[in-house]
Amino acid sequence: MESQRSLLVIGLALVSFLLWQQWNIDTAPKPVTPATQQDSNATGGSADLQLTTADAEQPATNTVEAARTIAISTDVLQLKIDTRGGDIVALQLPAFELHKGEGDAYPLMRKLPGFEYVAQSGLIGRDGPDDSRNSRPVYTATQSSYTLTDGAEELIVPLTFNRNGLTVEKRFIFKAGQYDVRVEYLLHNQSGEVKTVQPYQHLVQTIDSGKKSSMMMPIYRGAAFGTSSERYNKYAFDDMQEKNLLEATTGGWVAMLEHYFVSAWVPDQQTENQLYSLVRNGQGAIGAKGPAVNIEPGAQATLGSTFYAGPKDQDHLANIANGLDLTVDYGFLWFISQPLFWLLTTIQGFVVNWGLAIICITLIVKGAMYPLTKVQYESMAKMRNLKPKIDELQARYKDDRQKMGPAMMELYRKEKVNPMGGCLPMLIQMPIFLALYWVFVESVELRHAPFILWINDLSAQDPYYVLPVLFGLSMFLMQKLTPMQVTDPMQQKIMMWMPVAFSVFFLWFPSGLVLYWFVSNLISLAQMLYIYKGMEKKGLHTKKA
């Protein structure tokens, strides 16, 4: 087996993995749950929730103020809050452009004709103003807009409401430079009877967003949640339509994901909460409910939760809730990807360029795997040198397969050759290649990150296809350096056209990924030349005779 074949096997394994993943996405059955079934699913503790903002058209009781939106601006967030319910109905991230160079802030949450993505929270229960038996409360705000001024560290946006002697102040607390928002309810029971309320918070999104994953950029758009026993679980919209989530946990969190960004509700981490999902009117929601709270006459109480909306910053997310950082989904190789991501960011801190950081981490990884690469090439060279003897044994025992096996093993033992020596190093390296792939795909730090010259976005494809062509040329040189022992004309043609096929395939890959593969090929070429020179000194043939 030639080294080039091993590299091609690794590449083909990656391609096969992506194809398999995309096939699952495209062919997975789409369950259609009748509305009556959805209602029955929702009865598991969620029937008292008002899911959408469609009820905003209904008149509010016990208030003379009409619902309106309040604009809030901080250094990292621009959002709008509807005074009906105090829901976040629009949220933009000014530090992240939707399209590079156009200056348009990334719209994470929005409410448009045919599409809705909002964050709702409120109080349900016997006396909760957001209970489905009541219309959503319309809060009173003293201002129509709030801005975190330069130099200020905190911005508090208070909304007030009173119904039947229960005074509610829904307070949003923003911090400078932070994407997490503290949402608190300051409750005062001014009546003569005990008031019972239960806090909830959920994220609502139209299920058919029209944004699809692709094989070149496999992304997940849907829900996720974490419990005290399972730190991270995906809960796709299809899963919601089939069966609603109902999980009891201490602490926990719920989220909606879209590639580089996440919105999440994190309830009180010290209480027993109920995580849920439900689907109504083409919208899916995932949320959390806290325990019911009794407020004695004349007493006060404070309930709170944390809302996050922003980039998938692993370090910050890990500090908000246990497992929330896993929304940066590296898949089953996360335990390899996370250290590689740490190494990548550490390098970037020195070179101050993500493209250079990719080159450096490729050098480090390939250098660390050099001993395995050397074992692989030497093992394959030994197998090539044994080929005449293997051919002789195969000719001698061509009619007796039972004797051929022991004879081959005796030959390997006598010549001190491991027939698997060329494959095992490759199998060890493959998880590292895949883990690095997911680091480059999932890391928001690479989004719109420039490299040099014409490559101004490492998360997008090369606009002039220079890197895919260079990758193909490097692959062709590797083939020339290590010609394969393939005698079948058809196989020879397939292998000859393999660099072209891979170059075409990589045309749509993010340029950061292609840069990694191109640099990896260059390093492999240098390692092959060095290793082959050493093997020739030992009398081992490195090329086909």
Coordinates of C-alpha atoms in Angstrom, one line a residue:
M1 CA 0.0 0.0 0.0
E2 CA 1.4 3.4 -0.9
S3 CA 1.3 6.5 1.2
Q4 CA -0.7 8.3 -1.3
R5 CA -3.4 5.7 -1.1
S6 CA -3.5 6.1 2.7
L7 CA -4.0 9.8 2.4
L8 CA -6.7 9.3 -0.2
V9 CA -8.4 6.8 2.1
I10 CA -8.4 9.5 4.9
G11 CA -9.9 12.0 2.4
L12 CA -12.4 9.6 1.1
A13 CA -13.4 8.7 4.7
L14 CA -14.0 12.4 5.4
V15 CA -16.1 12.8 2.2
S16 CA -18.0 9.6 3.0
F17 CA -18.7 10.9 6.5
L18 CA -20.0 14.2 5.2
L19 CA -22.1 12.4 2.5
W20 CA -23.6 10.1 5.1
Q21 CA -24.4 13.0 7.4
Q22 CA -26.0 14.9 4.6
W23 CA -28.0 11.8 3.5
N24 CA -29.4 11.5 7.0
I25 CA -30.5 15.2 6.9
D26 CA -32.0 14.9 3.5
T27 CA -33.8 11.5 3.8
A28 CA -34.8 11.6 7.5
P29 CA -38.6 11.1 7.7
K30 CA -40.5 14.3 8.5
P31 CA -43.2 13.4 11.0
V32 CA -46.4 15.3 10.7
T33 CA -48.3 15.5 13.9
P34 CA -52.0 16.5 13.8
A35 CA -53.0 19.6 15.7
T36 CA -55.0 17.5 18.1
Q37 CA -52.0 15.4 18.9
Q38 CA -49.9 18.5 19.5
D39 CA -52.5 19.7 22.0
S40 CA -52.4 16.4 23.9
N41 CA -48.6 16.4 23.9
A42 CA -48.7 19.9 25.3
T43 CA -50.8 18.9 28.3
G44 CA -47.8 17.6 30.1
G45 CA -47.5 20.9 32.0
S46 CA -47.4 23.2 29.0
A47 CA -51.0 23.8 28.1
D48 CA -51.1 26.9 30.3
L49 CA -48.5 28.6 28.2
Q50 CA -49.1 31.2 25.5
L51 CA -46.7 30.2 22.8
T52 CA -46.8 32.9 20.1
T53 CA -47.2 36.7 20.0
A54 CA -50.2 36.3 17.9
D55 CA -52.4 37.3 20.8
A56 CA -50.9 40.7 20.7
E57 CA -53.9 41.7 18.7
Q58 CA -56.2 40.9 21.6
P59 CA -57.2 43.7 23.9
A60 CA -55.5 43.7 27.3
T61 CA -57.7 43.8 30.4
N62 CA -57.0 46.0 33.5
T63 CA -54.8 48.4 31.5
V64 CA -55.4 51.4 29.4
E65 CA -52.0 51.4 27.7
A66 CA -51.6 50.0 24.2
A67 CA -48.8 47.5 23.5
R68 CA -45.7 49.0 21.9
T69 CA -42.0 48.1 21.5
I70 CA -39.1 49.5 23.4
A71 CA -35.7 49.9 21.7
I72 CA -32.6 49.0 23.7
S73 CA -29.0 49.4 22.6
T74 CA -25.8 48.4 24.3
D75 CA -22.3 48.1 22.9
V76 CA -23.0 44.5 21.8
L77 CA -26.8 44.2 21.6
Q78 CA -29.6 46.0 19.8
L79 CA -33.0 44.6 20.7
K80 CA -36.7 45.4 20.9
I81 CA -39.0 44.4 23.7
D82 CA -42.8 44.2 23.3
T83 CA -44.5 45.7 26.3
R84 CA -47.2 43.0 25.8
G85 CA -45.7 40.2 27.8
G86 CA -42.3 41.8 27.9
D87 CA -41.1 39.6 25.1
I88 CA -37.9 40.1 23.1
V89 CA -39.2 40.3 19.5
A90 CA -36.0 41.5 17.7
L91 CA -32.3 41.2 18.5
Q92 CA -29.3 42.2 16.4
L93 CA -25.6 41.7 17.0
P94 CA -23.8 44.9 15.8
A95 CA -20.3 43.3 16.3
F96 CA -21.2 40.7 13.6
E97 CA -22.1 41.6 10.1
L98 CA -24.7 39.6 8.2
H99 CA -22.7 40.1 5.0
K100 CA -19.0 40.9 5.3
G101 CA -18.2 44.5 4.4
E102 CA -21.8 45.7 4.2
G103 CA -22.1 46.9 7.8
D104 CA -25.5 45.3 8.4
A105 CA -25.8 43.8 12.0
Y106 CA -26.5 40.1 12.2
P107 CA -30.3 39.7 13.0
L108 CA -30.3 36.7 15.4
M109 CA -34.0 37.2 16.5
R110 CA -36.7 38.8 14.4
K111 CA -40.4 38.8 13.7
L112 CA -41.2 38.9 10.0
P113 CA -44.1 37.9 7.7
G114 CA -44.0 34.1 7.6
F115 CA -41.1 33.8 10.1
E116 CA -40.8 34.4 13.8
Y117 CA -38.0 33.9 16.3
V118 CA -38.6 35.5 19.7
A119 CA -37.8 35.0 23.3
Q120 CA -40.7 34.9 25.7
S121 CA -40.9 34.8 29.5
G122 CA -43.5 35.4 32.1
L123 CA -45.5 34.2 35.1
I124 CA -48.1 31.5 34.9
G125 CA -50.0 29.6 37.6
R126 CA -53.2 30.5 39.5
D127 CA -52.3 34.2 39.8
G128 CA -49.8 34.5 37.0
P129 CA -50.6 37.4 34.6
D130 CA -49.3 35.3 31.6
D131 CA -51.5 32.3 32.3
S132 CA -53.5 31.1 29.3
R133 CA -56.7 32.1 31.1
N134 CA -55.7 35.7 30.8
S135 CA -54.6 37.9 28.0
R136 CA -50.9 38.7 28.1
P137 CA -50.1 41.6 30.4
V138 CA -49.2 45.0 28.9
Y139 CA -46.4 46.5 30.9
T140 CA -45.8 50.1 31.5
A141 CA -42.4 51.6 30.6
T142 CA -41.3 55.2 31.4
Q143 CA -39.2 55.4 28.1
S144 CA -39.5 54.2 24.6
S145 CA -35.8 53.6 24.2
Y146 CA -32.8 52.9 26.5
T147 CA -29.1 53.1 25.7
L148 CA -26.1 51.9 27.6
T149 CA -24.0 55.1 27.6
D150 CA -20.2 55.1 27.1
G151 CA -18.4 54.3 30.3
A152 CA -21.5 52.9 32.0
E153 CA -21.2 49.3 33.2
E154 CA -24.9 48.5 33.6
L155 CA -28.3 49.3 32.1
I156 CA -31.6 48.4 33.8
V157 CA -34.9 48.5 31.9
P158 CA -37.9 48.2 34.2
L159 CA -41.4 47.3 33.1
T160 CA -44.3 47.4 35.6
F161 CA -47.8 45.8 35.7
N162 CA -50.5 45.4 38.4
R163 CA -53.4 43.0 38.4
N164 CA -55.6 42.1 41.3
G165 CA -53.3 43.4 43.9
L166 CA -50.1 41.8 42.6
T167 CA -47.5 44.3 41.4
V168 CA -45.0 43.0 39.0
E169 CA -41.8 44.7 37.9
K170 CA -40.1 42.8 35.0
R171 CA -36.6 44.0 35.0
F172 CA -34.0 43.5 32.2
I173 CA -30.4 44.0 33.4
F174 CA -27.7 44.5 30.7
K175 CA -23.9 44.6 31.3
A176 CA -21.4 46.3 29.1
G177 CA -19.7 43.9 26.7
Q178 CA -21.9 41.0 27.7
Y179 CA -24.4 39.0 25.6
D180 CA -26.1 37.6 28.7
V181 CA -29.0 39.5 30.2
R182 CA -30.5 39.0 33.6
V183 CA -34.3 39.0 33.6
E184 CA -35.9 39.4 37.1
Y185 CA -39.4 39.7 38.5
L186 CA -39.8 41.8 41.5
L187 CA -43.2 40.8 43.0
H188 CA -45.2 42.6 45.7
N189 CA -48.4 41.1 47.0
Q190 CA -50.6 44.1 48.0
S191 CA -53.8 42.0 48.3
G192 CA -55.2 40.2 51.3
E193 CA -54.7 36.7 50.0
V194 CA -51.8 34.4 49.0
K195 CA -50.7 34.8 45.4
T196 CA -49.3 31.8 43.5
V197 CA -47.1 32.2 40.4
Q198 CA -44.8 30.1 38.4
P199 CA -42.0 31.5 36.2
Y200 CA -41.3 30.2 32.7
Q201 CA -39.2 31.2 29.8
H202 CA -39.0 29.8 26.3
L203 CA -37.7 30.4 22.8
V204 CA -40.1 30.3 19.9
Q205 CA -39.2 29.8 16.2
T206 CA -41.0 29.1 13.0
I207 CA -40.1 25.6 12.1
D208 CA -39.6 25.9 8.4
S209 CA -36.9 28.6 8.4
G210 CA -35.9 27.9 4.8
K211 CA -32.2 27.8 5.9
K212 CA -30.7 24.4 5.0
S213 CA -27.5 22.6 5.8
S214 CA -25.1 21.6 3.0
M215 CA -22.5 18.8 2.7
M216 CA -19.7 21.4 2.4
M217 CA -21.0 23.3 5.5
P218 CA -23.0 20.9 7.6
I219 CA -24.8 23.1 10.2
Y220 CA -27.5 22.4 12.7
R221 CA -30.5 24.7 13.1
G222 CA -32.8 23.7 15.9
A223 CA -33.1 23.3 19.6
A224 CA -30.9 21.9 22.3
F225 CA -31.1 21.5 26.1
G226 CA -29.0 20.4 29.0
T227 CA -29.9 18.7 32.3
S228 CA -27.9 17.9 35.5
S229 CA -27.4 14.3 34.2
E230 CA -26.9 15.0 30.4
R231 CA -25.0 18.2 29.7
Y232 CA -26.0 18.5 26.0
N233 CA -28.8 17.1 23.9
K234 CA -30.0 18.2 20.5
Y235 CA -33.7 18.4 20.1
A236 CA -34.5 19.0 16.5
F237 CA -37.8 20.5 15.2
D238 CA -38.6 17.1 13.8
D239 CA -38.3 15.6 17.3
M240 CA -40.6 18.4 18.7
Q241 CA -43.2 17.5 16.0
E242 CA -43.1 13.8 17.0
K243 CA -43.1 14.2 20.8
N244 CA -42.8 17.1 23.1
L245 CA -39.9 17.3 25.6
L246 CA -40.7 16.9 29.3
E247 CA -37.6 16.7 31.5
A248 CA -37.3 17.5 35.2
T249 CA -33.9 18.6 36.4
T250 CA -32.1 20.7 38.9
G251 CA -30.9 23.8 37.0
G252 CA -30.6 23.0 33.3
W253 CA -30.9 25.2 30.2
V254 CA -32.6 25.4 26.8
A255 CA -31.4 26.9 23.5
M256 CA -31.9 27.6 19.9
L257 CA -28.9 27.1 17.6
E258 CA -27.9 28.4 14.2
H259 CA -24.4 27.6 13.3
Y260 CA -22.2 30.3 14.8
F261 CA -24.8 31.8 17.1
V262 CA -27.1 30.7 20.0
S263 CA -29.9 32.0 22.1
A264 CA -30.5 30.4 25.4
W265 CA -32.6 30.6 28.6
V266 CA -30.9 29.6 31.8
P267 CA -33.4 29.3 34.8
D268 CA -32.4 29.4 38.4
Q269 CA -29.7 26.7 38.7
Q270 CA -30.6 25.9 42.4
T271 CA -34.3 25.0 41.8
E272 CA -36.0 22.0 40.3
N273 CA -37.1 23.0 36.8
Q274 CA -39.1 21.4 34.1
L275 CA -37.8 21.6 30.6
Y276 CA -40.4 21.3 27.8
S277 CA -41.1 21.8 24.2
L278 CA -44.3 22.2 22.2
V279 CA -45.4 22.9 18.7
R280 CA -48.4 25.0 17.7
N281 CA -49.4 26.7 14.5
G282 CA -46.2 25.9 12.7
Q283 CA -44.0 27.2 15.5
G284 CA -41.7 25.2 17.8
A285 CA -40.8 26.3 21.3
I286 CA -38.3 24.9 23.9
G287 CA -38.4 26.3 27.4
A288 CA -38.1 25.8 31.1
K289 CA -40.5 26.3 34.0
G290 CA -39.5 26.9 37.6
P291 CA -41.4 25.7 40.7
A292 CA -44.5 27.5 41.9
V293 CA -44.0 30.2 44.4
N294 CA -46.5 31.4 47.1
I295 CA -46.4 35.0 48.1
E296 CA -48.0 35.9 51.4
P297 CA -50.1 39.0 51.7
G298 CA -47.9 42.1 52.0
A299 CA -44.8 40.0 51.2
Q300 CA -42.3 40.5 48.3
A301 CA -40.4 38.0 46.2
T302 CA -37.8 38.1 43.5
L303 CA -37.5 35.5 40.7
G304 CA -34.9 35.5 38.0
S305 CA -33.3 33.8 35.0
T306 CA -30.5 34.5 32.5
F307 CA -31.0 35.1 28.8
Y308 CA -28.1 34.8 26.4
A309 CA -28.1 35.8 22.7
G310 CA -24.8 36.0 20.8
P311 CA -21.9 34.1 19.4
K312 CA -20.9 30.6 20.5
D313 CA -18.1 31.8 22.8
Q314 CA -17.1 28.6 24.5
D315 CA -15.4 30.1 27.6
H316 CA -18.3 32.5 28.3
L317 CA -21.0 29.9 27.7
A318 CA -19.3 27.4 30.1
N319 CA -19.5 30.0 32.9
I320 CA -23.2 30.6 32.3
A321 CA -24.4 27.0 32.6
N322 CA -23.0 23.5 32.7
G323 CA -22.8 22.1 29.2
L324 CA -23.9 25.3 27.4
D325 CA -20.5 25.5 25.8
L326 CA -21.2 22.2 24.1
T327 CA -23.6 24.1 21.7
V328 CA -20.3 24.5 19.8
D329 CA -21.0 21.1 18.6
Y330 CA -17.8 19.1 17.7
G331 CA -19.7 15.9 17.6
F332 CA -18.4 12.7 19.1
L333 CA -14.8 13.9 18.8
W334 CA -15.4 16.9 21.1
F335 CA -12.8 15.7 23.5
I336 CA -10.2 16.0 20.8
S337 CA -11.6 19.2 19.2
Q338 CA -11.7 21.2 22.4
P339 CA -7.9 21.0 23.1
L340 CA -7.3 21.7 19.4
F341 CA -9.5 24.8 19.6
W342 CA -7.6 25.9 22.7
L343 CA -4.3 25.4 20.8
L344 CA -5.7 27.3 17.8
T345 CA -6.8 30.3 19.8
T346 CA -3.6 30.3 21.8
I347 CA -1.5 30.4 18.6
Q348 CA -3.8 33.2 17.2
G349 CA -3.1 35.2 20.2
F350 CA 0.6 35.4 19.1
V351 CA 0.3 35.6 15.3
V352 CA -2.9 37.7 15.3
N353 CA -4.1 36.2 12.1
W354 CA -6.4 33.2 11.9
G355 CA -5.0 32.0 8.6
L356 CA -1.5 32.0 10.1
A357 CA -2.9 30.2 13.1
I358 CA -4.3 27.5 10.9
I359 CA -0.9 27.1 9.2
C360 CA 0.9 26.9 12.6
I361 CA -1.6 24.4 14.1
T362 CA -1.2 22.2 11.0
L363 CA 2.6 22.3 11.4
I364 CA 2.2 21.3 15.1
V365 CA -0.2 18.5 14.4
K366 CA 1.7 17.1 11.5
G367 CA 4.9 17.4 13.5
A368 CA 3.4 15.6 16.5
M369 CA 2.2 12.8 14.2
Y370 CA 5.5 12.5 12.4
P371 CA 6.6 9.3 14.3
L372 CA 3.3 7.6 13.2
T373 CA 3.9 8.9 9.6
K374 CA 7.4 7.5 9.6
V375 CA 6.2 4.1 10.9
Q376 CA 3.5 4.1 8.2
Y377 CA 5.9 4.8 5.3
E378 CA 8.6 2.4 6.5
S379 CA 6.0 -0.3 7.0
M380 CA 4.7 0.2 3.5
A381 CA 8.3 0.2 2.1
K382 CA 9.0 -3.1 3.8
M383 CA 5.8 -4.6 2.4
R384 CA 6.9 -3.5 -1.1
N385 CA 10.3 -5.2 -0.6
L386 CA 8.5 -8.4 0.4
K387 CA 6.2 -8.3 -2.6
P388 CA 8.3 -10.8 -4.7
K389 CA 8.3 -13.3 -1.8
I390 CA 4.6 -12.8 -1.2
D391 CA 3.9 -13.4 -5.0
E392 CA 5.9 -16.5 -4.7
L393 CA 3.9 -17.8 -1.8
Q394 CA 0.6 -16.9 -3.5
A395 CA 1.7 -18.9 -6.6
R396 CA 2.8 -21.9 -4.5
Y397 CA -0.3 -22.1 -2.4
K398 CA -2.8 -20.7 -4.9
D399 CA -4.9 -23.9 -4.6
D400 CA -4.5 -24.3 -0.9
R401 CA -5.8 -21.3 1.0
Q402 CA -5.5 -23.0 4.4
K403 CA -1.7 -23.3 4.0
M404 CA -1.3 -19.9 2.5
G405 CA -2.4 -18.0 5.6
P406 CA 0.1 -19.6 8.1
A407 CA 2.9 -19.4 5.4
M408 CA 2.2 -15.6 5.0
M409 CA 2.3 -15.1 8.8
E410 CA 5.5 -17.0 9.1
L411 CA 7.0 -14.8 6.4
Y412 CA 5.9 -11.6 8.2
R413 CA 7.4 -12.9 11.5
K414 CA 10.7 -13.9 9.9
E415 CA 11.1 -10.6 8.1
K416 CA 9.8 -8.6 11.2
V417 CA 7.1 -6.9 9.2
N418 CA 3.7 -5.9 10.5
P419 CA 1.1 -6.1 7.6
M420 CA -1.1 -3.6 9.5
G421 CA 1.8 -1.2 10.2
G422 CA 0.8 1.0 7.3
C423 CA -2.9 1.2 8.3
L424 CA -2.9 1.6 12.1
P425 CA -1.1 5.0 12.0
M426 CA -3.6 6.2 9.4
L427 CA -6.5 5.1 11.7
I428 CA -5.0 6.9 14.6
Q429 CA -4.5 10.1 12.6
M430 CA -8.0 10.1 11.1
P431 CA -9.9 11.2 14.3
I432 CA -7.4 14.2 14.6
F433 CA -8.2 15.2 11.0
L434 CA -11.9 15.0 11.6
A435 CA -11.6 16.9 14.9
L436 CA -9.7 19.7 13.3
Y437 CA -12.3 19.8 10.5
W438 CA -15.1 20.4 13.1
V439 CA -13.0 23.1 14.8
F440 CA -12.8 25.0 11.6
V441 CA -16.5 24.5 10.8
E442 CA -17.9 25.4 14.2
S443 CA -15.6 28.2 15.5
V444 CA -17.3 31.6 15.2
E445 CA -13.8 33.1 15.5
L446 CA -13.2 32.1 11.9
R447 CA -16.4 33.8 10.6
H448 CA -15.5 36.7 8.3
A449 CA -11.8 36.4 9.5
P450 CA -9.4 37.6 6.8
F451 CA -6.2 35.9 5.9
I452 CA -4.1 37.6 3.1
L453 CA -4.6 39.1 -0.3
W454 CA -7.8 37.9 -1.9
I455 CA -9.0 35.7 1.0
N456 CA -10.9 38.0 3.3
D457 CA -13.2 35.4 4.9
L458 CA -11.9 32.0 6.1
S459 CA -15.4 30.7 6.6
A460 CA -16.4 31.3 3.0
Q461 CA -15.1 29.6 -0.2
D462 CA -12.1 30.9 -2.0
P463 CA -13.7 33.5 -4.5
Y464 CA -11.1 32.8 -7.1
Y465 CA -10.6 29.0 -6.4
V466 CA -6.9 29.5 -6.0
L467 CA -6.5 27.3 -2.9
P468 CA -8.5 24.3 -4.3
V469 CA -6.3 24.4 -7.4
L470 CA -3.1 24.5 -5.3
F471 CA -4.4 21.7 -3.2
G472 CA -5.0 19.6 -6.4
L473 CA -1.5 20.3 -7.6
S474 CA 0.0 19.3 -4.2
M475 CA -2.0 16.1 -4.3
F476 CA -0.8 15.4 -7.9
L477 CA 2.9 15.9 -6.7
M478 CA 2.3 13.4 -3.9
Q479 CA 1.0 10.9 -6.5
K480 CA 4.1 11.4 -8.6
L481 CA 6.4 11.0 -5.6
T482 CA 4.8 7.7 -4.5
P483 CA 3.5 5.8 -7.6
M484 CA 1.1 3.1 -6.6
Q485 CA 1.2 -0.6 -7.3
V486 CA -2.0 -0.7 -9.3
T487 CA -2.0 -2.8 -12.4
D488 CA -5.7 -2.5 -13.3
P489 CA -6.1 0.2 -16.1
M490 CA -9.4 1.4 -14.7
Q491 CA -8.0 1.8 -11.2
Q492 CA -5.0 3.7 -12.6
K493 CA -7.3 6.1 -14.4
I494 CA -9.4 6.6 -11.2
M495 CA -6.3 7.4 -9.1
M496 CA -4.9 9.7 -11.8
W497 CA -8.1 11.8 -11.8
M498 CA -8.4 11.8 -8.0
P499 CA -6.6 15.1 -7.5
V500 CA -9.0 16.7 -10.0
A501 CA -12.0 15.3 -8.3
F502 CA -10.9 16.5 -4.9
S503 CA -10.1 19.9 -6.3
V504 CA -13.6 20.2 -7.7
F505 CA -15.0 19.0 -4.4
F506 CA -13.1 21.5 -2.4
L507 CA -14.2 24.4 -4.6
W508 CA -17.2 25.0 -2.2
F509 CA -15.3 24.3 1.0
P510 CA -14.6 27.2 3.4
S511 CA -11.2 28.6 2.5
G512 CA -9.9 27.9 6.0
L513 CA -10.5 24.2 5.6
V514 CA -8.8 24.1 2.1
L515 CA -5.9 26.1 3.5
Y516 CA -5.5 23.5 6.2
W517 CA -5.5 20.6 3.7
F518 CA -3.1 22.4 1.3
V519 CA -0.6 23.1 4.0
S520 CA -1.0 19.6 5.3
N521 CA -0.1 18.2 1.8
L522 CA 2.9 20.4 1.6
I523 CA 4.2 19.2 5.0
S524 CA 3.4 15.6 4.0
L525 CA 5.5 16.1 0.8
A526 CA 8.4 17.4 2.9
Q527 CA 8.1 14.5 5.3
M528 CA 7.9 11.9 2.6
L529 CA 11.1 13.2 0.9
Y530 CA 12.9 13.1 4.2
I531 CA 11.7 9.7 5.3
Y532 CA 12.3 8.2 1.8
K533 CA 15.9 9.5 1.8
G534 CA 16.5 7.8 5.2
M535 CA 14.9 4.5 4.0
E536 CA 17.0 4.4 0.8
K537 CA 20.1 4.7 3.1
K538 CA 18.9 1.5 4.8
G539 CA 18.5 -0.2 1.5
L540 CA 14.7 -0.1 1.4
H541 CA 13.1 0.6 -2.0
T542 CA 10.7 3.6 -1.8
K543 CA 9.3 3.4 -5.3
K544 CA 7.8 0.8 -7.5
A545 CA 10.5 -1.3 -9.2

